[in-house]
Amino acid sequence: MKIDTKRLERSIEELGKIGQTPRGGLTRLALSDEDKRGRDWMVTRMREAGLRVTVDQMGNIFGERAGETTRPPVIIGSHVDSVPTGGRYDGQLGVLCGLEVIRALNDRQIRTRHPVTLAIFTNEEGARFQPAMIASGVMAGKIALEDAYNARDKDGIRLVDELERIGYLGAEPCVARPFRAYLELHIEQGPFLEEEGLSVGVVEGIVAIAWSRLTIHGVQDHAGPTPMRIRHDALVAAAEVVAGVRRIAREIAGDLVATVGNLVVTPNIVNAIPGRVTLSIDMRDPRDPTLDRARASLEAIVRDAGEREGVRCELEHYWRVPYTPFDRDVVDAVERAARAVGARHRRIRSGAGHDAQYMAVIGPAGMVFVPSRDGRSHCEEEFTEIHDIEYGANTLLLAALDLAGPA
Ligand code: GLV
Ligand code: MN
Ligand code: MN
């Protein structure tokens, strides 16, 4: 029992053209026209494969392949949105391998006890609307539907209005649904599998993630006549915070990672002292108490930077997901499958967030990782060798079959 590698390669090529960048990457921001075209392409393929397609209130797409019984399904999911100038594997590979699993079952007319459902989640990336994984978060009851609907992009456009505009504001309630298991194949986005010459990672859990937003209110003024001694420069305070965030990671050491990835400077011209800066802080660690310590350090750094420059700082901790271990039985099923397909594999922890993290709140979840070339992702250079993808997709197929049970 195997997937059709050539067919999977063709799907990766075809879907990868929607939102393709000149350097072979992908810009398919959530609920953009490109996202709509990506979704439409997927829905067409899902219907061709005989799936019953529904869309929920958050625009999550589900395609069900009926089982012998009406027991809860095995859900295979991921996302088709991308970060700006991202790659064509993050998310997309998971839904295409899920589609290929369904097609492989169809080819051999395999019947399963539990239904097998393919899921595509809205705005996994959190690049356009914050936070990330917003739609699985609503489904898990961790984010209020109203709050998700009112999330705004950098131009002030509301998520719900974009859902409606692209035709994916569905009627199905976005609430926890029972499932036999949730499976997600994804690129590792780190260096370990490649360094160790392995094709498959059996994911044991996902790190805790904390996102904060800092707004610094300085005093906008002229860059020429204003002497240095009377300035209150929001960007100078921001620079201290950026360096401080790096210092937190260095001092706590271990597994903590900390990033300032977004900085908005106002008015952002040559000859004005910056009056306002907003910046993002992303911190992650497998241990929740370590993340608490990092957060306390961040607060102290912000306080000091504000006092030194005489500026007002508003720090908002607006998103937190705890360390999430995956279900032992699902992890074991993925490991058995990796062994059965002959993939060189090992257990691994995810440093990136995935919808599986919220799905694990609702029911038994697990993931399959495949290597990332040079460990890179969220960039146009993102790449995974097809022979590794083949091992990963076959692992996904066998794990799904195992969990869905024979008819
Ligand atoms: C999602 O890509 C995340 O881990 O931020
Ligand atoms: Mn992803
Ligand atoms: Mn991503």
XYZ file of N, CA, C and O and ligand atoms in Angstrom, residues 78-83 89-92 124-125 133 184-187 189 352-355 367 377-378 382, ligand 2:
105
model
N -3.811 20.513 7.507
C -2.748 21.516 7.537
C -3.329 22.787 6.910
O -4.548 22.993 6.978
N -2.497 23.610 6.281
C -2.995 24.918 5.801
C -2.442 25.245 4.430
O -1.410 24.677 4.018
N -3.117 26.172 3.718
C -2.605 26.600 2.404
C -2.193 28.071 2.396
O -1.736 28.570 1.375
N -2.340 28.767 3.525
C -1.824 30.153 3.549
C -0.319 30.103 3.782
O 0.224 29.104 4.267
N 0.358 31.189 3.401
C 1.817 31.251 3.587
C 2.190 32.592 4.193
O 1.371 33.501 4.276
N 3.459 32.704 4.605
C 3.997 34.003 5.014
C 4.395 34.741 3.733
O 4.495 34.119 2.681
N 6.271 24.674 0.672
C 6.115 23.404 1.399
C 5.371 23.564 2.725
O 4.598 22.695 3.120
N 5.645 24.670 3.425
C 5.038 24.916 4.734
C 3.503 24.928 4.603
O 2.947 25.819 3.967
N 2.859 23.918 5.161
C 1.399 23.855 5.127
C 0.868 23.134 3.919
O 0.215 22.079 3.998
N 1.224 23.694 2.761
C 0.775 23.115 1.493
C 1.120 21.626 1.383
O 0.303 20.813 0.939
N -3.301 29.879 9.368
C -2.397 29.195 10.295
C -1.187 30.067 10.607
O -0.656 30.069 11.711
N -0.721 30.810 9.592
C 0.573 31.478 9.730
C 0.570 32.625 10.729
O 1.586 32.907 11.349
N -2.623 30.234 13.890
C -3.500 29.095 14.226
C -4.839 29.565 14.788
O -5.431 28.932 15.665
N -1.045 15.416 11.129
C -0.573 16.496 10.259
C 0.860 16.203 9.835
O 1.727 15.971 10.671
N 1.078 16.187 8.507
C 2.441 16.088 7.993
C 2.937 17.503 7.748
O 2.200 18.345 7.239
N 4.210 17.767 8.092
C 4.745 19.111 7.928
C 6.250 19.030 7.725
O 6.882 18.062 8.150
N 6.800 20.055 7.103
C 8.256 20.138 7.055
C 8.762 20.465 8.458
O 8.076 21.144 9.221
N 11.253 22.406 9.450
C 11.582 23.829 9.607
C 12.782 24.041 10.528
O 13.004 25.161 11.000
N 8.007 24.968 15.814
C 7.011 25.826 15.151
C 5.625 25.440 15.654
O 5.401 24.295 16.040
N 4.726 26.400 15.652
C 3.344 26.106 15.996
C 2.627 25.472 14.812
O 2.996 25.705 13.660
N 1.661 24.634 15.083
C 0.864 24.001 14.025
C -0.566 23.855 14.538
O -0.789 23.817 15.751
N -1.519 23.718 13.610
C -2.903 23.529 14.038
C -3.041 22.281 14.918
O -3.943 22.205 15.750
N 1.940 14.192 14.714
C 2.453 14.766 13.460
C 3.591 13.933 12.880
O 4.279 13.207 13.589
N 13.041 27.634 6.508
C 11.638 27.774 6.110
C 11.214 29.214 6.344
O 12.001 30.027 6.805
N 9.966 29.516 6.035
C 9.475 30.911 6.047
C 10.404 31.760 5.171
O 10.749 32.892 5.499
N 12.943 27.461 0.964
C 12.354 26.256 1.564
C 12.327 25.098 0.547
O 11.841 25.278 -0.564
Mn 2.873 25.513 8.674
